[in-house]
CSV table of C-alpha atoms and ligand atoms in Angstrom, one decimal:
chain,number,residue,atom,x,y,z
A,1,MET,CA,0.0,0.0,0.0
A,2,LYS,CA,1.2,3.5,-0.8
A,3,SER,CA,1.1,6.7,1.1
A,4,ALA,CA,-0.2,10.1,0.0
A,5,ILE,CA,0.8,13.7,0.7
A,6,ILE,CA,-2.2,16.0,0.2
A,7,TYR,CA,-1.4,19.7,0.4
A,8,TYR,CA,-2.4,23.3,-0.3
A,9,SER,CA,0.3,25.9,-1.1
A,10,ASP,CA,-0.3,29.0,-3.1
A,11,TYR,CA,1.8,31.9,-1.7
A,12,LYS,CA,5.4,31.0,-2.3
A,13,ASN,CA,5.2,27.2,-2.6
A,14,ASN,CA,6.9,26.9,0.7
A,15,THR,CA,4.6,24.1,1.9
A,16,GLU,CA,5.0,22.4,-1.5
A,17,LYS,CA,8.8,22.1,-0.9
A,18,ILE,CA,8.1,20.1,2.3
A,19,ALA,CA,5.4,18.1,0.6
A,20,LYS,CA,7.7,17.1,-2.2
A,21,LEU,CA,10.4,16.1,0.2
A,22,PHE,CA,8.0,13.9,2.1
A,23,ALA,CA,6.7,12.3,-1.1
A,24,GLU,CA,10.1,11.6,-2.5
A,25,LYS,CA,11.4,10.2,0.7
A,26,ILE,CA,8.7,7.6,1.1
A,27,GLY,CA,7.6,7.2,-2.5
A,28,ALA,CA,4.1,8.7,-1.8
A,29,ASP,CA,1.6,10.1,-4.3
A,30,LEU,CA,1.8,13.9,-4.2
A,31,ILE,CA,-1.7,15.6,-4.5
A,32,LYS,CA,-2.1,19.3,-4.7
A,33,ILE,CA,-5.4,20.8,-3.8
A,34,LYS,CA,-6.5,23.3,-6.3
A,35,ASN,CA,-10.2,23.1,-6.1
A,36,ILE,CA,-12.1,20.5,-4.1
A,37,ASN,CA,-12.3,17.4,-6.1
A,38,ASP,CA,-12.7,13.8,-5.4
A,39,ILE,CA,-9.7,12.0,-4.0
A,40,ASN,CA,-9.8,8.3,-3.6
A,41,ILE,CA,-7.9,7.6,-0.4
A,42,LYS,CA,-9.0,4.0,0.1
A,43,ASN,CA,-5.7,2.4,-0.8
A,44,TYR,CA,-3.4,4.6,1.2
A,45,LYS,CA,-1.8,3.3,4.4
A,46,LEU,CA,-0.6,6.8,5.5
A,47,ILE,CA,-1.8,10.3,4.5
A,48,GLY,CA,-0.1,13.6,5.2
A,49,PHE,CA,-2.2,16.7,5.1
A,50,GLY,CA,-0.3,20.0,4.8
A,51,SER,CA,-0.9,23.7,4.2
A,52,GLY,CA,0.6,27.1,4.5
A,53,VAL,CA,-0.9,29.3,7.3
A,54,TYR,CA,-2.9,32.3,6.1
A,55,ARG,CA,-4.3,34.7,8.8
A,56,GLU,CA,-3.9,32.3,11.7
A,57,SER,CA,-5.2,29.2,10.0
A,58,MET,CA,-4.4,26.5,7.6
A,59,SER,CA,-6.3,26.8,4.3
A,60,PRO,CA,-10.1,26.4,4.5
A,61,LYS,CA,-9.7,24.2,1.4
A,62,ILE,CA,-7.9,21.5,3.4
A,63,PHE,CA,-10.6,21.5,6.1
A,64,LYS,CA,-13.3,21.3,3.4
A,65,LEU,CA,-11.5,18.3,1.8
A,66,VAL,CA,-11.0,16.5,5.1
A,67,ASP,CA,-14.7,17.0,5.9
A,68,ASN,CA,-15.6,15.1,2.7
A,69,LEU,CA,-13.2,12.1,3.3
A,70,SER,CA,-13.9,8.8,5.0
A,71,LEU,CA,-11.0,8.7,7.5
A,72,LYS,CA,-12.0,6.0,10.0
A,73,ASP,CA,-8.8,4.2,11.2
A,74,LYS,CA,-6.6,6.0,8.6
A,75,ASN,CA,-3.1,6.8,9.7
A,76,VAL,CA,-2.5,10.5,9.2
A,77,PHE,CA,-0.1,13.3,10.0
A,78,VAL,CA,-0.3,17.1,9.6
A,79,PHE,CA,2.3,19.6,8.5
A,80,SER,CA,2.4,23.3,7.9
A,81,THR,CA,4.7,26.2,7.0
A,82,SER,CA,4.1,29.6,8.5
A,83,GLY,CA,5.9,32.8,9.3
A,84,VAL,CA,6.5,31.7,12.9
A,85,GLY,CA,6.9,28.0,12.1
A,86,MET,CA,5.0,26.8,15.1
A,87,LYS,CA,3.2,23.5,15.4
A,88,PHE,CA,0.2,24.9,17.2
A,89,TYR,CA,-1.3,25.9,13.8
A,90,ASN,CA,-1.7,22.2,13.1
A,91,ASN,CA,-3.8,21.4,16.1
A,92,LYS,CA,-7.2,22.4,14.6
A,93,LEU,CA,-6.8,20.1,11.7
A,94,ILE,CA,-5.5,17.3,13.8
A,95,LYS,CA,-8.6,17.7,16.0
A,96,ARG,CA,-10.8,17.5,13.0
A,97,LEU,CA,-9.1,14.4,11.6
A,98,VAL,CA,-9.3,12.6,15.0
A,99,LEU,CA,-13.0,13.5,15.3
A,100,LYS,CA,-13.4,11.7,11.9
A,101,GLY,CA,-11.8,8.6,13.3
A,102,ALA,CA,-8.3,9.0,11.9
A,103,ILE,CA,-5.2,8.0,13.9
A,104,ASN,CA,-2.8,10.9,14.2
A,105,LYS,CA,0.9,9.9,13.8
A,106,GLY,CA,2.6,13.2,14.0
A,107,SER,CA,2.8,17.0,13.5
A,108,PHE,CA,5.5,18.9,11.7
A,109,ALA,CA,6.0,22.6,11.2
A,110,CYS,CA,8.7,24.9,10.0
A,111,LYS,CA,9.1,28.5,8.9
A,112,GLY,CA,8.1,29.6,5.4
A,113,SER,CA,9.3,32.9,4.0
A,114,PHE,CA,6.9,35.8,3.7
A,115,ILE,CA,7.1,39.5,2.9
A,116,ALA,CA,4.8,41.3,5.4
A,117,GLU,CA,4.1,44.3,3.1
A,118,GLU,CA,2.6,42.0,0.5
A,119,PHE,CA,-0.4,41.4,2.7
A,120,THR,CA,-0.5,43.7,5.7
A,121,ASN,CA,0.4,47.2,6.8
A,122,ASN,CA,0.9,46.1,10.4
A,123,LYS,CA,4.6,46.8,11.1
A,124,ILE,CA,4.7,44.0,13.8
A,125,PHE,CA,5.0,41.5,10.9
A,126,ASP,CA,8.0,43.2,9.3
A,127,PHE,CA,10.4,41.7,11.8
A,128,MET,CA,8.8,38.3,11.6
A,129,GLY,CA,9.0,38.4,7.9
A,130,LYS,CA,12.8,39.2,8.0
A,131,LEU,CA,13.4,36.2,10.3
A,132,SER,CA,11.5,33.9,7.9
A,133,GLN,CA,13.6,34.7,4.8
A,134,GLY,CA,15.3,31.7,3.3
A,135,HIS,CA,12.9,29.2,4.9
A,136,PRO,CA,12.3,26.4,4.4
A,137,ASN,CA,16.1,26.0,4.5
A,138,ASP,CA,18.5,23.0,4.6
A,139,GLN,CA,18.0,22.5,8.3
A,140,ASP,CA,14.2,22.5,7.9
A,141,PHE,CA,14.6,19.9,5.2
A,142,ARG,CA,16.7,17.7,7.4
A,143,LYS,CA,14.2,17.9,10.2
A,144,ALA,CA,11.4,17.1,7.8
A,145,GLU,CA,13.3,14.1,6.5
A,146,LYS,CA,13.9,12.8,10.1
A,147,PHE,CA,10.2,13.4,10.9
A,148,ILE,CA,8.9,11.3,8.0
A,149,THR,CA,11.4,8.5,8.4
A,150,ASP,CA,10.7,8.3,12.1
A,151,ILE,CA,6.9,7.9,11.4
A,152,LEU,CA,7.5,5.0,9.1
A,153,LYS,CA,10.0,3.3,11.5
A,154,ARG,CA,7.8,3.8,14.6
A,155,ASN,CA,4.7,2.4,12.9
A,156,SER,CA,6.4,-0.3,10.8
A,157,LEU,CA,4.8,1.2,7.7
B,201,FMN,C1,-2.2,36.3,3.5
B,201,FMN,C2,-1.2,35.7,4.4
B,201,FMN,C3,-1.4,35.6,5.7
B,201,FMN,C4,-0.4,35.0,6.6
B,201,FMN,N1,-0.7,34.8,7.9
B,201,FMN,C5,0.2,34.2,8.7
B,201,FMN,C6,-0.1,34.0,10.1
B,201,FMN,O1,-1.2,34.3,10.6
B,201,FMN,N2,0.9,33.4,10.9
B,201,FMN,C7,2.1,33.1,10.4
B,201,FMN,O2,2.9,32.6,11.1
B,201,FMN,N3,2.4,33.2,9.0
B,201,FMN,C8,1.5,33.8,8.2
B,201,FMN,N4,1.7,34.0,6.8
B,201,FMN,C9,3.0,33.4,6.3
B,201,FMN,C10,2.8,32.1,5.6
B,201,FMN,O3,2.2,31.2,6.5
B,201,FMN,C11,4.1,31.5,5.0
B,201,FMN,O4,4.6,32.3,4.1
B,201,FMN,C12,3.8,30.1,4.4
B,201,FMN,O5,5.0,29.4,4.2
B,201,FMN,C13,3.0,30.2,3.1
B,201,FMN,O6,2.9,28.9,2.6
B,201,FMN,P1,2.8,28.6,1.0
B,201,FMN,O7,4.0,29.3,0.4
B,201,FMN,O8,2.9,27.1,1.0
B,201,FMN,O9,1.5,29.1,0.5
B,201,FMN,C14,0.8,34.5,6.0
B,201,FMN,C15,1.0,34.7,4.6
B,201,FMN,C16,0.1,35.3,3.8
B,201,FMN,C17,0.3,35.4,2.3
């Protein structure tokens, strides 16, 4: 059985870089959400759901997709890239997946570059934006690689 990486990434393709690394590392199908369409997940042993963070939340499109999937007893994990690179942004989606009967196997997050003035006049974000430049970087990729190989090892998948 194969794995799948399902993701939304439309700002600077930061999340896509992590999604591609996961997919290459474990030979998973890479599925980009553009519009909501039918995805057959029946034959996947592990599914990673990822998105950038836009105004404090992962994309509504990934929530909508999850709402339409049968996830009972499915092994899943969640990943995101954001300006701050914190895992707490993943929690809402993890909760939603677990409510649908999925089994959460992990949560990964790293910084993704952004330029504050492209979407806000709030100067607080300028500094955060500067710190995010260059991410995801080599260290983020190494952490992502360790994260995905550990999931497979821990669960004998
Ligand atoms: C409209 C918009 C809103 C954002 N809001 C947040 C936010 O609330 N918190 C944060 O940490 N990063 C925020 N960011 C930064 C993005 O999460 C970051 O650039 C991410 O890597 C984008 O993912 P993508 O390139 O895969 O679309 C925002 C970016 C944009 C464009």
